[in-house]
Amino acid sequence: MGSFFRWSSASATLLALGMLAATVTPITVASVAIAQTTPPSTTPSTTSTSNFSDVSSDYWALPFIQALAERNIITGFPDGTFKPNQSVTRAEFATLIKKAFNQSPVRQLSSSGFRDVPANYWAADAIREAYETGFLTGYPGDLFQPNQQIPKVQALVALTNGLGLSSSDNTSTVNSTYYTDASAIPNYAVNNVAAATQANLVVNYPNVNQLNPQVSLTRAEAAAILYQALVKQGQLQALGSNVPATSYIVASNAASNTGSAQTNNNIVSLAASSNSFSTLTSLLQTAGLTDVLQQPGPYTVFAPTNEAFAALPASTLEQLQRPENREVLIKILRYHVVPGAITSSQLSTGEVKTAEDASVNIKVDSATNQVSVNEARVIQPGVQASNGIIYPINAVLIPPNLTVSQQPQNGTGTSDVTPGRATRGGSSYVGVAGNIGLTGDTALGDTNFSVISKIGLTRFLSVRPSAVFGDDTVVLVPVTFDLAPRAVNPTGDRTFPVSPYLGAGVAIDTENDADVGLLLTGGIDVPLGSRFTATGAVNAAFLDDTNVGLVLGVGLNF
């Protein structure tokens, strides 16, 4: 068995490689993503921003466009524009569906596929998925017509079919009630349009009562109906009634015009209506704060999502809901509330005092359009309520004025060891990767297949067991220090959030007599939405000789 601490003359070079990986890997990941998803030059690049030069602050579809751009569902063009009035093709709409939804397949595309969608077509995967999940269909003769502009009525049919929506009333009556041009709706779409209308999916600008069913869908209209579909699924918050864009949402606007009873859109009601805030709603009820946040206010609430609460140590929520910890719970919840309404345009870097009489530190990064509150990130533009504004955040804020005796057992401290928890660098995951050997005669030094994982231990530490398979198997077990996320812009076209990490541990070469040596590692994690994480790292193992490999992979978050 080799020495546990075996160094070589290449150690300085390896450290340089580790630093290089942290810089080069985002570029590699970005290049792969662009190669796989970039459509022809007439369509948007993968640039994503909520500040488009041709979308003014008073543009009718601004809140829809901003929210979907933040989630990377819609993208802009390299020149910084969004081109909101440009028509959407069937291929582009399929791509938007793939990014927006995660539906299970209901059918399978034949092995020959569509005759006009070759295997190397830029949107082939999105078209196949949109077909198999029931959103889009083809034309006779196994055609899809990917470059055809999609009419608005086809887009509504696609959303209602894919989401399984149906009308509960006489469909002809529903359509004639809301649309002056209901007679222009084709027969095949009458039921779908009624279902979309009752589900609040239909957004008509500038005349809310004119559907224009056969007119080509614009990029702004696509953002609007996709936003409303995600609201229907509980993935996004409904716009507040005082947001101008709501006047173009057909069913809700008609109800307000006819004096129908409307759901009270205060902060508590909006939170309770969303699947994203069920934990927060429950805790507000336990703490007895619902009545307070239903008062006129106004208030600004930095609202942790269910995922943010789930990232806490396992027993924390149970502890906070015990009667003896009610005062602690109240302090934590009040620390998320700021008296007064702070709009998105008013958010600025600095400290703001909360209702708990303790300040939060807001940081606004205008280069990346990211806003953070302490160490939490604002993940969606402000949702307007009747008595304030809600900003969803991805972490729970802990007030600094909680004493040690006030902390619940197994509470929210950063040193609590909870295997599988999220760290400040992101979620735990397990996945597969390719290993590119750089030097050495073990599997790590060759090009091979690898399995990877990240298991969060505390807010700052993770263990990342992995195995590289080749003629022999090399097992890597590093403990890493996960650094705070940051934004990089390696290509000049798109900004990526990345989470670097550095660590050390052991490398085990399983060939013959197991050889154990020192392992050094350094790399980055790149979140790919809420379900997946891309990762890239340089691993240097000091076994019988120095072995270095560059790993690039994707993990499934848990």
Coordinates of C-alpha atoms in Angstrom, one line a residue:
M1 CA 0.0 0.0 0.0
G2 CA 1.4 3.4 -1.0
S3 CA 2.0 6.2 1.4
F4 CA -1.1 8.2 2.3
F5 CA 0.7 11.4 1.8
R6 CA 2.6 10.9 -1.5
W7 CA 3.6 14.1 -3.3
S8 CA 5.3 14.6 -6.7
S9 CA 7.1 17.3 -8.4
A10 CA 3.9 18.1 -10.3
S11 CA 2.0 19.3 -7.3
A12 CA 2.4 23.0 -8.2
T13 CA 1.1 22.3 -11.7
L14 CA -1.9 20.4 -10.2
L15 CA -2.9 23.4 -8.0
A16 CA -2.8 25.6 -11.1
L17 CA -5.0 23.1 -12.9
G18 CA -7.5 23.2 -10.1
M19 CA -7.7 27.0 -10.4
L20 CA -8.0 26.7 -14.1
A21 CA -10.9 24.3 -13.8
A22 CA -12.9 26.7 -11.8
T23 CA -12.5 29.2 -14.6
V24 CA -12.7 27.0 -17.6
T25 CA -15.5 24.7 -16.6
P26 CA -18.3 27.4 -16.8
I27 CA -17.2 28.1 -20.4
T28 CA -17.3 24.4 -21.2
V29 CA -20.7 23.9 -19.7
A30 CA -22.0 27.0 -21.5
S31 CA -20.6 25.9 -24.8
V32 CA -22.3 22.5 -24.5
A33 CA -25.6 24.1 -23.6
I34 CA -25.5 26.5 -26.6
A35 CA -24.5 23.7 -29.0
Q36 CA -27.5 21.7 -27.9
T37 CA -30.2 24.4 -27.7
T38 CA -29.3 27.3 -29.9
P39 CA -31.7 27.7 -32.8
P40 CA -30.9 29.5 -36.1
S41 CA -29.8 33.1 -36.0
T42 CA -33.4 34.4 -36.6
T43 CA -34.4 33.1 -33.1
P44 CA -33.3 34.1 -29.6
S45 CA -29.9 33.2 -28.2
T46 CA -29.6 31.7 -24.8
T47 CA -29.1 35.1 -23.3
S48 CA -31.5 35.5 -20.4
T49 CA -32.2 38.8 -18.6
S50 CA -35.2 40.6 -17.2
N51 CA -34.0 43.9 -18.5
F52 CA -34.6 44.0 -22.3
S53 CA -33.9 47.2 -24.1
D54 CA -37.2 47.0 -26.1
V55 CA -39.4 46.1 -23.1
S56 CA -40.2 49.4 -21.2
S57 CA -41.2 49.7 -17.6
D58 CA -44.8 50.3 -18.6
Y59 CA -45.0 47.6 -21.3
W60 CA -48.2 45.7 -20.9
A61 CA -46.5 42.2 -20.7
L62 CA -43.6 43.3 -18.5
P63 CA -44.4 41.2 -15.4
F64 CA -45.0 38.1 -17.5
I65 CA -41.7 38.5 -19.4
Q66 CA -39.7 39.3 -16.3
A67 CA -40.9 36.3 -14.4
L68 CA -40.2 33.8 -17.2
A69 CA -36.8 35.4 -18.0
E70 CA -35.8 34.9 -14.3
R71 CA -36.7 31.2 -14.6
N72 CA -34.8 30.9 -18.0
I73 CA -38.0 29.8 -19.7
I74 CA -37.8 32.7 -22.2
T75 CA -34.6 34.3 -23.5
G76 CA -33.5 37.4 -25.3
F77 CA -31.4 38.2 -28.4
P78 CA -27.7 38.9 -28.4
D79 CA -28.3 42.6 -28.9
G80 CA -30.2 42.8 -25.6
T81 CA -33.7 43.0 -27.1
F82 CA -36.7 40.7 -26.5
K83 CA -38.6 41.5 -29.7
P84 CA -42.0 41.1 -27.9
N85 CA -44.1 41.5 -31.1
Q86 CA -42.2 38.9 -33.2
S87 CA -44.3 35.8 -34.1
V88 CA -43.5 32.4 -32.5
T89 CA -43.0 29.3 -34.6
R90 CA -44.2 25.9 -33.7
A91 CA -40.7 24.8 -33.0
E92 CA -40.1 27.8 -30.7
F93 CA -43.3 27.1 -28.9
A94 CA -42.3 23.5 -28.4
T95 CA -39.0 24.7 -26.9
L96 CA -40.9 27.0 -24.5
I97 CA -43.1 24.1 -23.4
K98 CA -40.1 21.9 -22.7
K99 CA -38.6 24.6 -20.5
A100 CA -41.8 25.5 -18.7
F101 CA -43.3 22.2 -17.8
N102 CA -42.4 18.8 -16.5
Q103 CA -45.3 16.6 -17.6
S104 CA -45.1 12.8 -17.9
P105 CA -45.3 11.2 -21.4
V106 CA -48.7 10.1 -22.5
R107 CA -47.7 8.6 -25.9
Q108 CA -44.6 7.8 -27.9
L109 CA -43.3 9.3 -31.1
S110 CA -42.7 6.7 -33.8
S111 CA -39.1 5.8 -34.5
S112 CA -39.3 7.6 -37.8
G113 CA -40.5 10.8 -36.1
F114 CA -41.7 13.7 -38.2
R115 CA -40.5 13.8 -41.8
D116 CA -39.7 17.5 -41.7
V117 CA -37.8 17.4 -38.3
P118 CA -34.4 15.7 -38.9
A119 CA -32.6 14.3 -35.9
N120 CA -30.0 17.1 -35.9
Y121 CA -32.7 19.8 -36.0
W122 CA -32.1 22.4 -33.2
A123 CA -35.5 21.8 -31.6
A124 CA -35.9 18.1 -32.4
D125 CA -35.8 17.0 -28.7
A126 CA -38.2 19.7 -27.6
I127 CA -40.7 18.8 -30.5
R128 CA -40.5 15.1 -29.5
E129 CA -41.1 15.9 -25.8
A130 CA -44.0 18.4 -26.6
Y131 CA -45.6 15.6 -28.7
E132 CA -45.1 12.8 -26.2
T133 CA -46.4 14.8 -23.3
G134 CA -49.6 15.6 -25.2
F135 CA -49.1 19.3 -25.8
L136 CA -48.5 19.5 -29.5
T137 CA -49.6 17.2 -32.4
G138 CA -48.5 16.9 -36.0
Y139 CA -50.1 17.2 -39.4
P140 CA -51.2 14.5 -41.8
G141 CA -48.3 12.8 -43.6
D142 CA -46.1 12.7 -40.5
L143 CA -45.3 16.5 -40.7
F144 CA -44.8 18.9 -37.9
Q145 CA -44.2 22.1 -39.8
P146 CA -41.7 23.5 -37.3
N147 CA -41.2 26.8 -39.0
Q148 CA -44.9 27.6 -39.3
Q149 CA -46.0 30.5 -37.1
I150 CA -48.3 29.1 -34.4
P151 CA -51.8 30.8 -34.2
K152 CA -52.9 31.8 -30.8
V153 CA -55.7 29.3 -30.7
Q154 CA -53.2 26.4 -31.4
A155 CA -51.1 27.6 -28.5
L156 CA -54.2 27.5 -26.2
V157 CA -55.2 24.1 -27.4
A158 CA -51.7 22.9 -26.7
L159 CA -51.7 24.1 -23.1
T160 CA -55.1 22.8 -22.2
N161 CA -54.3 19.4 -23.8
G162 CA -50.9 19.1 -22.1
L163 CA -52.2 20.2 -18.7
G164 CA -55.4 18.2 -18.9
L165 CA -57.8 21.2 -18.5
S166 CA -61.4 21.0 -19.4
S167 CA -64.5 23.3 -19.2
S168 CA -67.1 22.7 -16.6
D169 CA -69.8 24.7 -18.4
N170 CA -71.4 24.9 -21.9
T171 CA -68.4 25.8 -24.0
S172 CA -70.2 27.9 -26.6
T173 CA -71.8 30.0 -23.9
V174 CA -68.5 30.5 -22.2
N175 CA -66.8 31.7 -25.4
S176 CA -69.7 34.0 -26.5
T177 CA -69.7 35.5 -23.0
Y178 CA -66.1 36.6 -23.1
Y179 CA -65.2 37.1 -26.8
T180 CA -66.8 39.3 -29.4
D181 CA -65.1 37.2 -32.1
A182 CA -66.1 33.8 -30.6
S183 CA -67.5 32.8 -34.0
A184 CA -63.9 32.8 -35.4
I185 CA -62.8 30.0 -33.0
P186 CA -62.4 26.8 -35.1
N187 CA -64.7 23.9 -34.2
Y188 CA -61.8 21.7 -33.0
A189 CA -60.8 24.4 -30.4
V190 CA -64.1 25.5 -29.0
N191 CA -63.8 23.3 -25.9
N192 CA -60.1 24.1 -25.4
V193 CA -60.6 27.8 -25.5
A194 CA -63.4 27.6 -23.0
A195 CA -61.3 25.6 -20.7
A196 CA -58.3 27.9 -21.1
T197 CA -60.6 30.9 -20.4
Q198 CA -62.0 29.4 -17.2
A199 CA -58.5 28.5 -16.0
N200 CA -57.4 32.2 -16.5
L201 CA -54.9 31.2 -19.2
V202 CA -56.1 33.6 -21.8
V203 CA -54.5 37.1 -22.0
N204 CA -55.8 39.5 -24.7
Y205 CA -54.0 42.8 -25.5
P206 CA -55.1 45.5 -26.2
N207 CA -58.8 44.5 -26.3
V208 CA -59.5 42.0 -23.6
N209 CA -62.7 40.8 -25.3
Q210 CA -61.1 40.1 -28.6
L211 CA -59.4 36.8 -28.9
N212 CA -58.0 37.0 -32.5
P213 CA -57.8 33.1 -32.5
Q214 CA -56.2 32.7 -35.9
V215 CA -53.6 35.5 -35.6
S216 CA -50.0 34.4 -35.0
L217 CA -48.9 34.3 -31.3
T218 CA -46.4 36.9 -30.4
R219 CA -43.5 36.4 -28.0
A220 CA -45.1 38.7 -25.5
E221 CA -48.4 36.8 -25.7
A222 CA -46.5 33.5 -25.3
A223 CA -44.9 34.8 -22.1
A224 CA -48.3 35.9 -20.8
I225 CA -50.2 32.6 -21.4
L226 CA -47.3 30.5 -20.2
Y227 CA -47.1 32.6 -17.0
Q228 CA -50.8 32.0 -16.4
A229 CA -50.4 28.3 -17.0
L230 CA -47.7 28.1 -14.4
V231 CA -49.9 30.0 -12.0
K232 CA -52.6 27.4 -12.6
Q233 CA -50.0 24.7 -11.7
G234 CA -49.0 26.5 -8.6
Q235 CA -45.5 27.2 -9.9
L236 CA -45.9 31.0 -9.9
Q237 CA -47.9 33.5 -7.9
A238 CA -50.9 35.2 -9.6
L239 CA -50.4 38.8 -10.3
G240 CA -51.9 41.2 -7.8
S241 CA -55.2 42.8 -8.7
N242 CA -53.5 46.3 -8.8
V243 CA -51.0 45.2 -11.4
P244 CA -52.0 46.8 -14.8
A245 CA -51.3 43.5 -16.7
T246 CA -54.2 41.8 -14.9
S247 CA -56.6 43.9 -16.8
Y248 CA -55.8 41.8 -19.9
I249 CA -56.4 38.4 -18.2
V250 CA -59.8 37.6 -19.7
A251 CA -61.8 35.8 -16.9
S252 CA -60.4 37.7 -13.9
N253 CA -61.0 41.0 -15.7
A254 CA -64.5 40.1 -16.7
A255 CA -65.3 39.1 -13.2
S256 CA -64.1 42.4 -11.8
N257 CA -66.1 44.3 -14.4
T258 CA -69.3 42.5 -13.6
G259 CA -68.9 43.0 -9.8
S260 CA -68.4 39.4 -9.1
A261 CA -66.9 38.5 -5.8
Q262 CA -63.1 38.3 -5.9
T263 CA -60.7 36.5 -3.7
N264 CA -59.0 38.9 -1.3
N265 CA -55.5 39.4 -2.8
N266 CA -53.8 40.2 0.5
I267 CA -50.4 38.8 1.3
V268 CA -51.8 35.8 3.4
S269 CA -54.4 34.9 0.7
L270 CA -51.9 35.0 -2.1
A271 CA -49.4 32.8 -0.1
A272 CA -52.2 30.4 0.8
S273 CA -53.2 30.1 -2.8
S274 CA -49.8 29.0 -4.0
N275 CA -48.3 25.5 -3.6
S276 CA -44.9 27.2 -3.2
F277 CA -45.7 28.7 0.2
S278 CA -47.7 26.0 2.0
T279 CA -45.1 25.7 4.7
L280 CA -44.9 29.5 5.2
T281 CA -48.7 29.7 5.4
S282 CA -48.8 26.9 8.0
L283 CA -46.1 28.6 10.2
L284 CA -47.9 32.0 10.0
Q285 CA -51.0 30.3 11.3
T286 CA -49.1 28.6 14.1
A287 CA -47.5 31.9 15.1
G288 CA -50.8 33.7 15.0
L289 CA -49.5 36.3 12.4
T290 CA -52.1 35.8 9.7
D291 CA -54.4 38.6 11.0
V292 CA -51.5 41.0 11.1
L293 CA -50.5 40.4 7.4
Q294 CA -54.1 40.7 6.3
Q295 CA -54.2 44.3 7.6
P296 CA -53.9 47.2 5.2
G297 CA -50.1 47.6 5.8
P298 CA -48.5 47.9 3.4
Y299 CA -45.8 45.3 4.0
T300 CA -42.9 43.8 2.0
V301 CA -42.5 40.1 2.7
F302 CA -39.4 38.1 1.8
A303 CA -41.1 34.8 1.6
P304 CA -39.1 31.5 1.9
T305 CA -40.4 28.8 -0.5
N306 CA -41.2 25.3 0.6
E307 CA -37.8 24.2 -0.7
A308 CA -36.1 26.9 1.5
F309 CA -37.8 25.4 4.6
A310 CA -36.9 21.9 3.4
A311 CA -33.2 22.8 3.4
L312 CA -33.3 23.4 7.1
P313 CA -32.1 20.6 9.4
A314 CA -34.8 17.9 9.5
S315 CA -36.1 18.5 13.0
T316 CA -36.2 22.3 12.9
L317 CA -39.7 22.8 11.5
E318 CA -41.1 20.3 14.1
Q319 CA -39.2 22.2 16.9
L320 CA -40.5 25.6 15.7
Q321 CA -44.1 24.5 15.8
R322 CA -44.0 23.4 19.4
P323 CA -45.8 25.7 21.8
E324 CA -42.7 26.4 23.9
N325 CA -40.9 27.8 20.8
R326 CA -43.7 30.0 19.6
E327 CA -41.8 33.2 20.5
V328 CA -38.8 32.0 18.5
L329 CA -41.1 31.3 15.5
I330 CA -42.6 34.8 15.7
K331 CA -39.2 36.4 15.8
I332 CA -38.1 34.4 12.7
L333 CA -41.2 35.2 10.7
R334 CA -41.2 38.9 11.7
Y335 CA -37.6 39.1 10.4
H336 CA -38.9 38.4 6.9
V337 CA -41.4 41.3 7.0
V338 CA -40.4 45.0 6.2
P339 CA -43.0 47.7 7.0
G340 CA -43.9 49.5 3.8
A341 CA -44.1 48.4 0.2
I342 CA -40.7 48.2 -1.6
T343 CA -41.3 47.8 -5.3
S344 CA -38.7 46.2 -7.6
S345 CA -37.5 49.6 -8.9
Q346 CA -37.1 50.7 -5.3
L347 CA -34.9 47.8 -4.2
S348 CA -31.3 49.0 -3.6
T349 CA -28.2 47.9 -1.9
G350 CA -28.2 48.6 1.8
E351 CA -29.8 47.7 5.1
V352 CA -33.5 47.7 5.8
K353 CA -35.1 47.4 9.2
T354 CA -37.6 44.6 9.6
A355 CA -40.7 44.2 11.8
E356 CA -38.4 42.3 14.2
D357 CA -36.4 45.6 14.8
A358 CA -33.4 43.9 13.2
S359 CA -32.0 44.8 9.8
V360 CA -31.6 42.7 6.7
N361 CA -28.8 43.4 4.2
I362 CA -30.1 43.8 0.6
K363 CA -27.7 43.5 -2.3
V364 CA -28.7 44.4 -5.8
D365 CA -26.4 43.3 -8.6
S366 CA -27.4 45.2 -11.7
A367 CA -25.0 43.3 -13.9
T368 CA -26.7 40.0 -13.3
N369 CA -30.1 41.3 -12.3
Q370 CA -29.9 39.4 -9.1
V371 CA -31.1 40.5 -5.7
S372 CA -30.1 38.9 -2.4
V373 CA -31.3 39.4 1.2
N374 CA -28.6 38.4 3.6
E375 CA -27.5 35.1 2.0
A376 CA -30.9 34.3 0.4
R377 CA -31.6 35.0 -3.2
V378 CA -34.8 36.6 -4.6
I379 CA -35.9 34.0 -7.1
Q380 CA -38.9 35.8 -8.7
P381 CA -39.9 39.4 -9.3
G382 CA -42.1 41.0 -6.6
V383 CA -45.7 39.7 -6.5
Q384 CA -48.1 42.5 -5.9
A385 CA -50.7 42.0 -3.2
S386 CA -53.5 44.3 -2.1
N387 CA -51.6 45.2 1.0
G388 CA -48.0 44.9 -0.1
I389 CA -45.4 42.9 -2.1
I390 CA -44.1 39.3 -1.8
Y391 CA -40.6 38.5 -2.9
P392 CA -40.0 34.7 -3.0
I393 CA -36.6 33.7 -1.6
N394 CA -34.6 30.5 -1.6
A395 CA -33.4 30.4 2.1
V396 CA -34.8 31.1 5.5
L397 CA -33.6 34.3 7.2
I398 CA -32.4 33.9 10.8
P399 CA -32.5 37.1 12.9
P400 CA -29.2 38.1 14.5
N401 CA -30.9 39.0 17.9
L402 CA -31.8 35.4 18.7
T403 CA -29.9 34.3 21.8
V404 CA -28.4 30.8 22.1
S405 CA -31.2 29.9 24.6
Q406 CA -33.8 30.9 22.1
Q407 CA -32.5 28.6 19.4
P408 CA -34.7 25.5 19.0
Q409 CA -33.0 22.2 19.6
N410 CA -31.3 20.9 16.4
G411 CA -32.1 24.3 15.1
T412 CA -30.9 26.4 12.1
G413 CA -27.3 26.8 13.0
T414 CA -24.8 26.5 10.2
S415 CA -22.8 23.9 12.0
D416 CA -25.6 21.3 12.3
V417 CA -24.7 18.1 10.6
T418 CA -27.6 16.8 8.5
P419 CA -26.6 14.4 5.7
G420 CA -28.3 15.2 2.4
R421 CA -29.2 18.8 3.2
A422 CA -28.6 21.7 0.9
T423 CA -25.5 23.7 1.5
R424 CA -25.0 27.4 0.5
G425 CA -23.6 26.0 -2.7
G426 CA -26.8 24.3 -3.6
S427 CA -28.7 21.0 -3.3
S428 CA -27.3 17.5 -2.7
Y429 CA -27.3 15.3 -5.8
V430 CA -26.3 12.0 -7.4
G431 CA -25.4 11.6 -11.0
V432 CA -23.2 10.5 -13.8
A433 CA -20.2 12.1 -15.5
G434 CA -17.4 11.6 -17.9
N435 CA -13.8 11.6 -16.7
I436 CA -11.1 13.1 -19.0
G437 CA -7.8 11.8 -17.9
L438 CA -4.9 14.3 -17.9
T439 CA -2.1 12.3 -16.4
G440 CA -1.5 9.0 -14.6
D441 CA -1.9 5.3 -15.2
T442 CA -5.1 4.6 -13.2
A443 CA -8.7 5.0 -14.3
L444 CA -8.5 8.6 -13.1
G445 CA -5.7 9.3 -15.5
D446 CA -7.7 7.9 -18.5
T447 CA -10.9 8.8 -20.2
N448 CA -13.7 6.8 -18.5
F449 CA -17.2 6.8 -17.1
S450 CA -17.8 8.0 -13.5
V451 CA -20.6 8.2 -11.0
I452 CA -20.7 11.3 -8.8
S453 CA -22.5 12.6 -5.8
K454 CA -22.7 15.4 -3.3
I455 CA -24.0 14.9 0.2
G456 CA -24.4 18.1 2.1
L457 CA -23.3 17.8 5.8
T458 CA -23.6 21.4 7.1
R459 CA -24.3 24.7 5.4
F460 CA -20.6 24.9 4.4
L461 CA -19.3 21.3 4.2
S462 CA -20.1 18.4 1.9
V463 CA -18.8 14.9 1.2
R464 CA -18.6 14.1 -2.5
P465 CA -18.0 10.3 -3.0
S466 CA -17.4 9.2 -6.6
A467 CA -16.0 6.3 -8.5
V468 CA -14.2 6.3 -11.9
F469 CA -14.5 3.0 -13.8
G470 CA -11.8 1.7 -16.1
D471 CA -9.4 -1.2 -16.2
D472 CA -9.4 -0.6 -12.5
T473 CA -11.8 1.4 -10.3
V474 CA -10.7 4.5 -8.5
V475 CA -12.8 5.6 -5.6
L476 CA -12.6 9.2 -4.5
V477 CA -13.9 10.5 -1.2
P478 CA -13.3 14.2 -0.7
V479 CA -14.7 16.5 1.9
T480 CA -15.3 19.9 0.4
F481 CA -15.8 23.5 1.6
D482 CA -18.7 24.9 -0.5
L483 CA -18.2 28.6 -1.3
A484 CA -21.1 31.1 -1.7
P485 CA -22.7 31.2 -5.2
R486 CA -21.6 33.9 -7.6
A487 CA -22.3 34.9 -11.1
V488 CA -19.9 34.5 -14.1
N489 CA -20.3 35.7 -17.7
P490 CA -17.6 33.6 -19.6
T491 CA -19.1 34.1 -23.1
G492 CA -20.4 37.6 -22.9
D493 CA -23.8 36.3 -23.9
R494 CA -25.2 34.7 -20.8
T495 CA -24.6 35.0 -17.0
F496 CA -24.4 31.8 -15.1
P497 CA -24.8 31.3 -11.3
V498 CA -21.9 29.0 -10.2
S499 CA -21.0 27.6 -6.8
P500 CA -17.3 26.8 -6.4
Y501 CA -15.9 24.2 -4.0
L502 CA -12.5 23.1 -2.8
G503 CA -11.6 20.1 -0.8
A504 CA -9.3 17.1 0.1
G505 CA -9.7 13.5 1.0
V506 CA -8.6 10.0 0.0
A507 CA -8.3 8.3 -3.3
I508 CA -8.4 4.5 -3.4
D509 CA -7.0 2.5 -6.4
T510 CA -8.8 -0.9 -6.1
E511 CA -6.5 -2.8 -8.5
N512 CA -4.7 -5.7 -6.9
D513 CA -3.6 -4.5 -3.5
A514 CA -5.6 -1.4 -2.7
D515 CA -3.5 1.8 -2.9
V516 CA -4.6 4.8 -0.9
G517 CA -3.3 8.3 -1.5
L518 CA -4.1 11.9 -0.9
L519 CA -6.8 13.5 -3.0
L520 CA -7.2 17.2 -3.8
T521 CA -10.2 18.5 -5.6
G522 CA -11.6 21.8 -6.8
G523 CA -14.5 22.6 -9.1
I524 CA -17.9 24.3 -9.5
D525 CA -21.6 23.4 -9.5
V526 CA -24.0 25.0 -12.0
P527 CA -27.7 24.8 -11.2
L528 CA -29.8 23.6 -14.1
G529 CA -33.2 24.6 -12.7
S530 CA -34.6 23.0 -9.5
R531 CA -34.0 19.4 -10.5
F532 CA -30.5 19.1 -11.9
T533 CA -27.0 20.4 -11.2
A534 CA -24.1 20.4 -13.7
T535 CA -20.7 20.0 -12.2
G536 CA -17.1 20.2 -13.3
A537 CA -14.0 19.5 -11.2
V538 CA -10.3 18.7 -11.3
N539 CA -9.3 15.7 -9.2
A540 CA -5.6 15.1 -8.3
A541 CA -4.8 11.7 -6.6
F542 CA -1.3 11.0 -5.3
L543 CA -1.1 7.2 -5.6
D544 CA 1.9 5.3 -7.0
D545 CA 2.2 8.2 -9.4
T546 CA 0.3 11.4 -9.8
N547 CA -3.1 10.9 -11.4
V548 CA -5.2 13.9 -12.6
G549 CA -8.7 13.8 -14.2
L550 CA -11.2 16.4 -15.3
V551 CA -14.8 15.4 -14.5
L552 CA -17.8 16.9 -16.2
G553 CA -21.3 15.6 -15.2
V554 CA -24.9 16.2 -14.3
G555 CA -26.6 15.2 -11.0
L556 CA -30.2 14.8 -10.0
N557 CA -31.0 16.9 -6.9
F558 CA -32.5 15.4 -3.8

